[in-house]
Coordinates of C-alpha atoms in Angstrom, one line a residue:
Chain A
M1 CA -92.6 42.2 -22.0
L2 CA -94.8 40.1 -19.0
N3 CA -96.0 37.4 -21.1
G4 CA -99.4 35.8 -20.2
A5 CA -100.3 34.3 -16.6
R6 CA -97.6 33.7 -13.8
Q7 CA -94.6 34.4 -16.7
V8 CA -92.1 37.1 -16.2
V9 CA -89.9 37.4 -19.5
L10 CA -87.8 40.2 -19.9
R11 CA -85.5 41.1 -23.2
G12 CA -83.0 43.9 -23.4
R13 CA -79.5 45.2 -23.2
C14 CA -77.3 43.4 -20.3
W15 CA -75.8 46.3 -18.2
K16 CA -72.9 44.2 -16.3
V17 CA -71.7 45.7 -12.8
G18 CA -69.0 44.3 -10.4
H19 CA -69.0 42.3 -7.4
S20 CA -70.1 43.8 -3.8
L21 CA -71.8 47.2 -4.9
A22 CA -73.4 48.7 -1.7
V23 CA -77.0 49.8 -1.8
D24 CA -76.3 53.4 -0.4
G25 CA -73.6 54.9 -2.6
P26 CA -72.8 52.8 -5.7
V27 CA -76.2 51.4 -6.5
L28 CA -77.9 55.0 -5.5
P29 CA -76.0 58.2 -4.4
D30 CA -76.2 58.7 -0.4
R31 CA -78.1 62.2 -1.0
F32 CA -81.3 60.4 -2.1
V33 CA -81.2 58.1 1.0
K34 CA -80.5 61.0 3.7
V35 CA -83.6 63.0 2.4
R36 CA -85.7 59.4 2.3
E37 CA -86.4 60.2 -1.6
T38 CA -89.4 58.2 -2.9
D39 CA -90.3 59.9 -5.8
P40 CA -89.6 57.2 -8.9
E41 CA -89.0 59.6 -11.5
I42 CA -86.1 61.5 -9.6
L43 CA -84.8 58.1 -8.2
K44 CA -84.5 56.2 -11.6
R45 CA -82.4 59.2 -13.2
H46 CA -79.7 58.8 -10.7
L47 CA -79.1 54.9 -10.3
F48 CA -75.5 53.7 -10.4
E49 CA -74.3 57.2 -11.4
E50 CA -71.2 56.9 -9.2
V51 CA -70.2 53.4 -11.2
N52 CA -71.4 54.2 -14.7
Q53 CA -72.7 57.6 -15.7
S54 CA -74.1 56.8 -18.9
F55 CA -76.5 54.0 -17.2
A56 CA -79.7 56.3 -16.7
Q57 CA -79.6 58.2 -20.2
L58 CA -79.0 54.9 -21.9
V59 CA -81.1 52.6 -20.2
K60 CA -84.6 51.2 -21.7
P61 CA -87.6 49.3 -20.2
G62 CA -86.7 45.5 -20.3
D63 CA -83.3 46.0 -19.9
I64 CA -81.3 43.4 -17.4
L65 CA -79.1 44.5 -15.0
V66 CA -76.4 41.4 -14.2
T67 CA -74.4 41.8 -11.1
G68 CA -71.6 40.2 -9.2
R69 CA -72.0 38.6 -5.7
R70 CA -73.1 40.3 -2.9
F71 CA -75.3 43.1 -4.8
A72 CA -76.7 46.1 -2.5
H73 CA -75.1 45.1 0.6
G74 CA -75.6 47.3 3.7
N75 CA -78.4 48.8 5.4
P76 CA -81.6 47.5 3.5
H77 CA -83.0 51.1 2.2
A78 CA -85.5 50.4 -0.6
Y79 CA -85.1 53.4 -2.6
A80 CA -82.7 52.3 -5.3
F81 CA -85.6 49.4 -6.0
I82 CA -88.0 52.1 -6.6
G83 CA -85.7 53.3 -9.0
M84 CA -85.6 50.2 -10.7
K85 CA -89.1 49.3 -11.0
A86 CA -89.6 52.8 -12.7
L87 CA -87.3 51.8 -15.3
G88 CA -88.9 48.6 -15.8
I89 CA -85.5 46.7 -15.8
G90 CA -84.7 43.3 -14.4
L91 CA -82.2 42.0 -11.9
V92 CA -79.9 38.9 -12.2
T93 CA -77.4 38.6 -9.5
E94 CA -74.8 36.2 -8.4
S95 CA -76.0 36.9 -5.3
I96 CA -77.9 39.6 -3.6
T97 CA -78.1 40.1 0.4
W98 CA -81.5 39.0 2.3
G99 CA -82.8 42.6 2.7
S100 CA -82.3 43.9 -0.7
F101 CA -83.9 40.9 -2.4
R102 CA -87.0 41.4 -0.4
N103 CA -87.0 45.0 -1.2
A104 CA -86.7 44.2 -4.7
I105 CA -89.4 41.6 -4.7
S106 CA -91.6 44.2 -2.6
M107 CA -91.2 46.9 -4.9
G108 CA -91.9 44.8 -8.0
V109 CA -88.6 44.3 -9.4
P110 CA -88.1 41.0 -11.3
V111 CA -84.9 39.3 -9.9
L112 CA -83.2 36.2 -10.3
P113 CA -81.4 36.2 -6.9
F114 CA -78.8 33.1 -7.1
C115 CA -77.2 32.6 -10.5
P116 CA -73.4 31.9 -9.7
G117 CA -70.8 32.7 -12.2
V118 CA -73.6 34.5 -14.3
T119 CA -71.2 37.6 -14.7
E120 CA -69.0 35.4 -16.7
H121 CA -71.5 34.1 -19.2
V122 CA -72.5 37.6 -20.3
S123 CA -70.7 41.0 -21.6
D124 CA -71.9 44.4 -21.2
G125 CA -74.2 45.2 -24.4
D126 CA -75.2 41.5 -24.9
D127 CA -78.8 41.3 -25.7
L128 CA -80.5 39.2 -23.1
E129 CA -83.7 37.5 -22.4
V130 CA -84.4 36.6 -18.9
D131 CA -87.5 33.9 -18.0
F132 CA -87.7 34.8 -14.1
G133 CA -90.2 32.1 -13.7
A134 CA -88.1 29.4 -15.3
G135 CA -84.9 30.5 -14.1
V136 CA -83.6 30.8 -17.6
V137 CA -80.7 33.4 -19.0
R138 CA -80.6 33.8 -22.6
N139 CA -77.5 35.1 -24.1
L140 CA -79.1 36.2 -27.7
T141 CA -75.7 37.9 -28.5
T142 CA -73.6 34.3 -28.1
M143 CA -76.8 32.2 -28.4
L144 CA -75.9 30.1 -25.2
E145 CA -78.4 29.9 -22.3
W146 CA -78.3 29.0 -18.5
S147 CA -80.3 27.6 -16.0
F148 CA -80.6 28.8 -12.7
R149 CA -82.6 28.7 -9.4
P150 CA -86.0 30.3 -10.5
L151 CA -88.0 32.6 -8.7
P152 CA -90.7 30.8 -7.0
V153 CA -94.3 31.2 -7.7
P154 CA -95.6 33.4 -4.6
L155 CA -93.0 35.7 -5.5
L156 CA -93.5 35.8 -9.1
E157 CA -97.4 37.0 -8.3
I158 CA -96.1 39.7 -6.5
I159 CA -93.9 40.8 -9.6
L160 CA -97.0 40.2 -12.1
I161 CA -99.2 42.4 -9.8
G162 CA -96.7 45.3 -9.7
G163 CA -95.1 45.1 -6.5
L164 CA -96.3 44.2 -2.6
R165 CA -98.3 47.1 -2.1
Q166 CA -100.6 46.4 -4.9
Q167 CA -101.0 43.1 -4.0
T168 CA -101.9 43.8 -0.4
K169 CA -104.4 46.3 -1.6
R170 CA -106.0 43.5 -3.7
R171 CA -106.1 41.2 -1.1
V172 CA -107.7 43.7 1.5
M173 CA -110.1 44.5 -1.4
E174 CA -111.0 40.7 -1.7
L175 CA -111.3 40.3 2.0
T176 CA -113.5 43.7 2.4
H177 CA -116.0 42.1 -0.4
A178 CA -116.0 38.4 0.3
Chain B
M1 CA -84.4 14.3 8.8
G2 CA -84.9 16.3 12.0
K3 CA -85.7 19.9 12.2
T4 CA -83.8 22.9 13.7
I5 CA -84.8 25.4 16.2
A6 CA -86.0 27.8 13.4
E7 CA -87.5 25.3 11.5
K8 CA -89.6 24.4 14.3
I9 CA -90.5 27.8 15.3
L10 CA -91.3 28.6 11.5
S11 CA -93.6 25.4 11.1
R12 CA -95.6 26.1 14.0
A13 CA -95.9 29.9 12.8
A14 CA -96.8 28.5 9.1
G15 CA -99.2 25.6 10.3
Q16 CA -97.4 23.3 8.5
P17 CA -93.9 21.2 8.5
V18 CA -91.6 23.5 6.8
S19 CA -88.1 22.9 4.9
P20 CA -85.3 25.3 3.8
G21 CA -86.1 27.0 0.6
E22 CA -89.8 27.0 1.1
I23 CA -91.7 30.2 0.8
I24 CA -94.2 30.4 3.5
F25 CA -96.5 32.7 5.1
P26 CA -96.0 32.2 8.9
C27 CA -98.3 34.0 11.6
P28 CA -96.0 36.3 13.9
D29 CA -96.7 36.1 17.6
L30 CA -95.2 39.6 18.1
I31 CA -94.7 42.5 15.4
T32 CA -92.4 45.1 16.1
V33 CA -92.1 48.8 14.9
H34 CA -90.0 51.9 15.8
D35 CA -90.7 55.7 16.0
G36 CA -88.8 56.2 12.6
H37 CA -91.5 54.0 10.7
A38 CA -95.1 54.0 12.8
V39 CA -95.9 56.9 11.1
N40 CA -95.3 55.5 7.7
L41 CA -97.0 52.3 8.5
K42 CA -100.1 54.3 9.4
K43 CA -99.9 56.1 5.7
D44 CA -99.7 52.6 4.3
L45 CA -102.5 51.2 6.5
D46 CA -104.8 53.9 5.3
E47 CA -103.7 53.5 1.6
F48 CA -104.6 49.7 1.7
G49 CA -107.9 50.5 3.4
I50 CA -107.3 48.6 7.0
K51 CA -109.4 50.1 9.4
K52 CA -108.2 47.4 11.9
M53 CA -104.9 46.2 12.3
W54 CA -104.5 42.4 12.5
H55 CA -103.8 40.9 15.8
S56 CA -103.1 44.6 17.1
E57 CA -102.5 43.2 20.4
R58 CA -99.4 41.6 19.3
V59 CA -97.9 44.6 18.0
I60 CA -95.2 46.6 20.0
F61 CA -94.4 50.1 19.3
S62 CA -91.0 51.5 20.4
C63 CA -90.3 54.7 20.6
D64 CA -86.4 54.6 20.5
H65 CA -84.6 56.4 17.3
Y66 CA -85.8 60.0 18.6
A67 CA -84.4 59.7 21.9
P68 CA -84.3 62.3 23.3
L69 CA -86.7 64.4 21.0
F70 CA -84.7 67.1 19.8
N71 CA -87.1 69.5 18.3
V72 CA -90.8 70.4 17.1
Q73 CA -90.8 68.1 14.5
E74 CA -89.9 65.2 16.2
A75 CA -92.5 65.9 18.9
E76 CA -95.4 66.2 16.4
R77 CA -94.0 63.1 14.8
L78 CA -94.0 61.2 18.3
K79 CA -97.6 62.7 18.9
S80 CA -98.8 61.3 16.0
T81 CA -97.3 58.1 16.6
R82 CA -98.7 57.7 20.3
A83 CA -102.5 58.9 18.5
F84 CA -101.9 56.1 15.9
A85 CA -100.9 53.5 18.9
R86 CA -103.7 54.5 20.8
D87 CA -106.2 54.5 18.0
S88 CA -104.7 51.0 16.6
Q89 CA -105.0 49.5 20.4
I90 CA -101.8 48.0 20.0
G91 CA -100.4 45.7 22.6
W92 CA -97.5 47.7 23.9
F93 CA -96.1 51.3 23.4
F94 CA -92.5 52.0 25.1
E95 CA -92.1 55.9 25.3
T96 CA -89.1 57.7 24.1
G97 CA -86.5 57.4 26.7
Q98 CA -87.2 54.1 27.9
G99 CA -85.0 52.4 25.8
N100 CA -83.9 50.5 22.7
G101 CA -86.9 48.2 20.8
H102 CA -84.7 45.4 20.4
I103 CA -84.2 44.8 23.9
L104 CA -87.4 46.3 25.9
P105 CA -89.6 43.5 24.9
M106 CA -87.5 40.9 26.4
E107 CA -86.9 42.9 29.5
H108 CA -90.7 43.2 30.0
G109 CA -91.3 39.2 29.4
L110 CA -93.1 39.9 26.4
V111 CA -90.3 37.8 24.2
R112 CA -90.3 34.4 25.5
P113 CA -88.6 31.1 24.0
G114 CA -90.0 29.6 20.9
M115 CA -92.1 32.6 19.8
F116 CA -91.9 34.2 16.2
A117 CA -91.5 37.7 15.7
L118 CA -91.8 39.7 12.5
A119 CA -90.2 43.5 12.4
Y120 CA -89.5 46.6 10.6
D121 CA -85.8 46.9 11.9
I122 CA -83.1 44.5 11.0
H123 CA -81.6 44.1 14.6
V124 CA -84.8 42.5 16.0
T125 CA -82.8 39.4 15.7
N126 CA -81.6 40.0 19.1
F127 CA -84.8 38.2 20.3
G128 CA -82.7 34.8 19.9
A129 CA -81.0 35.9 23.0
V130 CA -84.5 34.4 24.7
G131 CA -84.6 31.3 22.4
A132 CA -87.2 33.2 20.1
L133 CA -87.0 33.8 16.3
A134 CA -87.4 37.0 14.8
I135 CA -86.9 38.1 11.3
P136 CA -86.9 41.5 10.0
V137 CA -89.2 42.3 7.0
N138 CA -88.4 46.0 6.4
Y139 CA -91.1 48.1 4.6
D140 CA -93.3 44.6 4.4
I141 CA -94.2 44.8 8.0
S142 CA -97.1 47.3 6.8
T143 CA -98.5 44.2 4.8
V144 CA -97.8 42.1 8.2
C145 CA -100.1 44.4 10.2
A146 CA -102.8 44.5 7.2
L147 CA -102.9 40.8 6.4
G148 CA -101.2 39.0 9.3
S149 CA -98.1 37.6 7.4
V150 CA -96.1 38.3 4.5
W151 CA -93.8 35.6 2.7
V152 CA -90.7 34.2 4.1
E153 CA -88.1 31.8 2.5
V154 CA -87.3 29.1 5.3
P155 CA -83.5 29.9 5.9
K156 CA -80.8 27.2 6.4
T157 CA -79.3 27.3 9.8
L158 CA -75.7 27.3 10.8
R159 CA -75.0 25.5 14.1
I160 CA -72.2 27.2 16.1
N161 CA -70.8 25.3 18.9
L162 CA -68.7 27.8 21.4
V163 CA -66.2 26.0 23.5
G164 CA -63.3 27.3 25.8
K165 CA -62.8 30.2 27.8
A166 CA -61.7 33.6 26.5
H167 CA -59.3 35.9 27.8
P168 CA -60.6 38.1 30.6
S169 CA -60.1 41.1 28.2
I170 CA -61.6 39.5 25.3
S171 CA -65.3 40.6 25.1
I172 CA -68.3 39.0 23.5
H173 CA -68.2 41.8 20.9
D174 CA -65.0 40.2 19.7
I175 CA -66.1 36.7 19.8
A176 CA -69.1 37.6 17.6
Q177 CA -67.0 39.7 15.3
N178 CA -64.8 36.7 15.1
I179 CA -67.5 34.6 14.2
I180 CA -68.9 36.8 11.4
R181 CA -65.7 37.2 9.8
D182 CA -64.9 33.9 9.7
I183 CA -68.2 32.7 8.0
G184 CA -68.3 35.5 5.7
E185 CA -71.3 36.9 3.7
E186 CA -70.9 33.5 1.1
V187 CA -71.9 31.2 3.6
G188 CA -73.8 33.5 6.2
N189 CA -76.4 34.9 3.4
Y190 CA -80.0 33.9 4.2
T191 CA -79.4 31.6 7.2
V192 CA -79.9 31.5 10.5
F193 CA -77.2 31.3 13.2
E194 CA -78.0 28.8 16.2
Y195 CA -75.7 29.0 19.1
G196 CA -74.9 26.3 21.5
G197 CA -72.3 24.7 23.6
P198 CA -70.6 25.2 27.0
G199 CA -69.1 28.6 25.8
V200 CA -72.8 30.2 25.1
L201 CA -73.8 28.6 28.8
D202 CA -70.7 30.9 30.4
M203 CA -72.0 34.2 29.0
G204 CA -75.8 35.5 30.0
F205 CA -78.3 37.2 28.3
S206 CA -75.9 40.6 27.5
G207 CA -73.8 38.2 25.5
W208 CA -76.6 36.4 24.0
M209 CA -77.8 39.6 22.7
T210 CA -74.4 40.5 21.3
L211 CA -74.1 37.2 19.2
C212 CA -77.6 37.5 17.8
N213 CA -77.2 41.2 16.9
L214 CA -74.0 41.0 14.5
P215 CA -74.9 37.9 11.8
I216 CA -77.5 40.3 10.3
E217 CA -74.6 42.3 8.9
I218 CA -73.2 39.5 6.5
G219 CA -76.9 38.6 5.3
A220 CA -78.1 36.6 8.2
V221 CA -81.8 36.2 8.2
S222 CA -81.9 35.9 12.1
A223 CA -80.3 34.1 14.9
V224 CA -81.3 32.2 18.0
I225 CA -79.3 31.2 20.9
E226 CA -80.1 27.3 22.1
P227 CA -82.5 27.6 25.3
N228 CA -80.4 26.7 28.5
V229 CA -81.2 26.6 32.0
R230 CA -80.1 30.1 32.7
M231 CA -82.0 31.7 30.0
L232 CA -85.3 30.0 31.0
E233 CA -84.4 31.1 34.4
W234 CA -83.8 34.8 33.1
V235 CA -87.4 34.6 31.1
R236 CA -89.2 33.0 34.2
Q237 CA -88.2 35.8 36.5
R238 CA -89.8 38.3 33.9
T239 CA -93.0 36.5 32.9
Q240 CA -95.6 34.4 34.5
E241 CA -96.8 33.5 30.8
P242 CA -96.3 30.0 29.7
F243 CA -94.1 29.1 26.8
E244 CA -92.6 26.2 25.0
A245 CA -88.9 26.2 24.6
V246 CA -87.8 24.9 21.3
W247 CA -84.4 22.4 20.7
S248 CA -83.3 21.3 17.7
D249 CA -83.7 17.6 17.0
P250 CA -80.4 15.5 17.3
D251 CA -80.5 14.8 13.7
A252 CA -81.5 18.3 12.5
D253 CA -80.3 19.4 8.8
Y254 CA -77.6 22.1 9.2
E255 CA -76.2 23.7 6.5
S256 CA -73.2 23.3 8.4
V257 CA -71.8 22.8 11.9
K258 CA -68.9 25.0 13.1
E259 CA -67.0 25.1 16.8
Y260 CA -65.0 28.2 18.0
D261 CA -62.6 27.8 20.8
L262 CA -63.1 31.0 22.8
S263 CA -59.4 31.3 24.2
E264 CA -58.2 31.6 20.7
V265 CA -60.0 34.7 20.0
E266 CA -58.1 38.0 19.6
P267 CA -59.6 41.4 19.7
L268 CA -60.9 43.0 16.7
I269 CA -62.2 46.1 15.2
A270 CA -64.5 46.8 12.3
A271 CA -62.7 49.6 10.0
P272 CA -65.0 52.0 8.0
P273 CA -67.0 51.2 5.4
Q274 CA -69.0 48.5 6.8
P275 CA -69.2 46.3 10.0
D276 CA -67.8 43.3 8.5
N277 CA -64.6 45.0 7.6
I278 CA -63.3 43.1 10.7
H279 CA -59.4 43.2 11.4
P280 CA -57.3 42.6 14.5
L281 CA -57.4 45.6 16.5
S282 CA -53.6 45.7 16.5
N283 CA -53.7 46.9 13.0
Y284 CA -55.5 49.9 14.3
T285 CA -54.0 50.7 17.7
G286 CA -52.3 54.1 18.2
L287 CA -55.1 55.9 15.4
P288 CA -56.0 59.1 17.5
I289 CA -59.6 59.7 18.2
Q290 CA -61.7 62.4 19.2
V291 CA -65.1 60.8 19.8
A292 CA -66.1 57.2 21.7
V293 CA -69.8 55.8 22.1
I294 CA -70.8 53.1 24.4
G295 CA -74.3 52.0 23.4
S296 CA -76.8 50.7 20.8
C297 CA -78.8 47.2 20.9
V298 CA -75.4 45.2 20.1
I299 CA -74.5 45.8 24.0
G300 CA -75.8 44.7 27.3
Y301 CA -75.4 45.5 31.0
D302 CA -72.3 43.5 31.0
D303 CA -70.6 45.4 28.4
L304 CA -71.6 48.4 30.7
K305 CA -69.9 46.8 33.7
Q306 CA -66.9 46.0 31.9
A307 CA -66.3 49.4 30.7
A308 CA -66.7 50.6 34.1
A309 CA -63.9 48.5 34.9
V310 CA -61.7 50.3 32.4
L311 CA -62.9 53.6 33.3
N312 CA -62.7 53.0 37.2
D313 CA -60.5 55.9 38.8
R314 CA -59.1 57.2 35.3
Q315 CA -60.5 60.0 33.1
V316 CA -61.3 60.5 29.7
H317 CA -58.5 61.9 27.7
P318 CA -58.8 65.8 27.0
N319 CA -59.1 65.5 23.4
V320 CA -61.9 62.9 23.3
R321 CA -65.9 62.7 24.3
L322 CA -67.4 59.8 25.4
V323 CA -70.7 59.3 25.0
I324 CA -72.5 56.2 27.3
A325 CA -75.8 55.6 26.2
P326 CA -77.2 52.6 28.4
P327 CA -79.4 50.7 26.0
T328 CA -82.6 50.6 28.6
Q329 CA -83.4 52.4 31.5
E330 CA -83.5 49.0 33.7
M331 CA -79.6 48.7 32.8
L332 CA -79.6 52.8 33.5
Q333 CA -80.9 52.0 37.0
R334 CA -78.8 48.9 37.7
A335 CA -75.9 50.9 36.5
I336 CA -76.8 53.4 39.1
R337 CA -77.2 50.8 41.8
D338 CA -73.6 49.3 41.2
G339 CA -72.0 52.5 40.9
L340 CA -71.0 52.2 37.5
I341 CA -72.7 55.8 36.5
D342 CA -70.6 57.1 39.4
I343 CA -67.3 55.8 37.6
F344 CA -68.7 57.1 34.5
L345 CA -69.1 60.7 35.6
R346 CA -66.1 60.7 37.5
A347 CA -64.1 59.7 34.3
K348 CA -65.9 63.0 32.7
A349 CA -67.9 60.6 30.4
I350 CA -71.4 61.9 29.1
V351 CA -74.0 59.6 30.1
F352 CA -76.8 59.7 27.6
T353 CA -80.5 58.9 27.1
P354 CA -81.5 55.3 26.7
G355 CA -82.4 54.1 23.1
C356 CA -80.8 54.3 19.8
G357 CA -79.7 57.8 19.9
P358 CA -76.1 57.7 19.2
C359 CA -76.3 55.0 16.4
I360 CA -78.8 56.9 14.5
G361 CA -77.2 59.8 13.1
G362 CA -75.3 60.7 15.9
R363 CA -77.9 61.7 18.4
G364 CA -75.9 63.1 21.5
A365 CA -72.4 62.3 20.0
P366 CA -72.3 63.5 16.1
L367 CA -69.3 63.5 14.2
A368 CA -67.7 66.2 12.3
D369 CA -65.5 66.2 9.3
G370 CA -62.5 64.4 9.6
E371 CA -63.3 62.9 13.1
V372 CA -62.5 59.7 14.2
C373 CA -64.8 57.7 16.7
V374 CA -64.7 54.1 18.0
A375 CA -68.0 52.8 18.9
T376 CA -70.3 49.9 20.1
I377 CA -73.0 50.8 17.6
T378 CA -74.4 48.3 15.0
R379 CA -73.1 50.1 11.7
N380 CA -70.1 52.4 10.4
D381 CA -71.4 53.3 6.8
P382 CA -70.1 56.8 6.2
G383 CA -72.6 59.2 7.2
R384 CA -74.2 57.3 9.8
M385 CA -73.0 59.5 13.1
G386 CA -73.2 63.1 11.1
S387 CA -70.2 63.6 8.7
P388 CA -69.6 61.5 6.0
Q389 CA -66.0 62.5 6.3
A390 CA -65.7 61.3 9.4
D391 CA -64.3 57.2 10.2
I392 CA -66.3 55.4 12.7
Y393 CA -64.4 52.1 14.0
L394 CA -66.7 49.4 15.8
G395 CA -65.6 47.1 18.8
S396 CA -66.2 46.3 22.7
S397 CA -66.9 48.3 25.0
V398 CA -63.5 47.6 26.7
M399 CA -61.8 48.7 23.7
V400 CA -63.9 51.6 23.5
A401 CA -63.6 52.7 27.1
A402 CA -59.7 52.2 26.9
S403 CA -59.7 54.1 23.7
A404 CA -61.3 56.9 25.2
V405 CA -58.8 57.1 28.2
T406 CA -55.9 57.3 25.9
G407 CA -57.1 59.2 23.1
R408 CA -55.9 56.8 20.6
I409 CA -57.2 53.2 19.4
T410 CA -56.2 51.1 22.3
D411 CA -55.7 47.3 23.0
P412 CA -57.4 46.9 26.4
R413 CA -55.2 44.0 27.1
E414 CA -52.0 46.5 26.9
F415 CA -54.1 49.4 28.9
N416 CA -54.8 47.1 31.6
Q417 CA -51.1 46.4 32.2
C418 CA -50.6 50.2 32.4

């Protein structure tokens, strides 16, 4: 699914959610935030359970979460993005708040952050292909495609290596052996 | 095309001219981390294989969230944090009880105009009160401490000019709420708020902090006050270190320029469940409250003074507990000298330890199921101060003080006429 150098392309089912989903609660239930749960295997089973009960059971790696405006607003907790990374899904948002965008990249979740109107072009259950480096969303169900602002190369590199933690470890190792 | 304050500071920190939208790796002059995260930072650095932090002399730890310490676990955590600070030879360590880490470094002259800071915690944007640019990077601060930088997308700048005089009972908190309500998340997201104009000059450090504190709640990356004579004087009283204040170019490329007439601002309040759910205070007046809190990094000394003016020779309502946590020891000392603490105690308020306490989990002022609280704190997510079944309303210190006296949400203008 991550094809070749500097390309991040995912293909899968579209999971569509609405506008203004707070990161604590609708995206991930508060109880996991309170206990500062960081186990990806636990977190991935509870994403969106307040919004869509079947999501966690049916979602597959490569699936694309398409959201409305102001996705994951609130205190910028990263737990939900640890869960998304564990699921292997991508994120396409009409807009996402600054702190959550940073957390998504940091945890290694591919994301197209500014895709105005994208929720009008896709339906829940559509077959989608998203090229994050090119900023292209293809709806394979309707055979239409749209271009948005691509994810910049330095951030694609973080996604490709699996997150900022992995990239930092790699850089420290390179510096140590240089 | 000229550059804004934020673009100039980021250009210096990145070592090259930068423009909005670019991904850059700027090197910070300061790095701040609080006691809720310092032990995790240590774990991360150990995992990364880092023996020596990047420029540890630029790192500030503030033990402000666990203030005061409540139990043995917290004492152990502080012990580990202190040992980590000592072993890493960080620049400054603020002990628990000294105050809030988004304010203390300014009071100690460590943050100066033109400086660039990266931080773990979001409300570091307060540093804009002294003409510095501070950007929160959450968990990525571990990478900064390891490698000296992390990616930042150069934000666009919104210029906000304040003119006119506000009604005496209107606080700067109302003004700040009015601005973030008007600008909103669609426009405010990924921007830096740059404040200027005669209305800003009239305020002073306390108000400048409040203006820089609130924009993050609608997704702003940071906020900065255009340096002015009063600001430079305030900083020079606190440090001998040289600094270079930064102003925007006359032809700076702002995303937009807005002007607010302060005489038109009405009292406002943020209702649950989020700080930008802002409404006219009149929508909620009369609602009974059980808890009132004055404290957090939103406010400064001027807010304590305004609250004292309301509480002078009055009593907190018997159904209400009013907790006042001066944000720093310096403000507490000044409040003692100026007689404010005497007024608070005569009013039967609870005077609490400087720091973040009540704002984080309701330390000193936890909320029970069904309780309603008015507070000057940063956020009102359900459960932030205790029970998720309690409601938190955010507003100015005068509104909170007036409400504490009447036992119901009260417009301070109406109260002053009683």
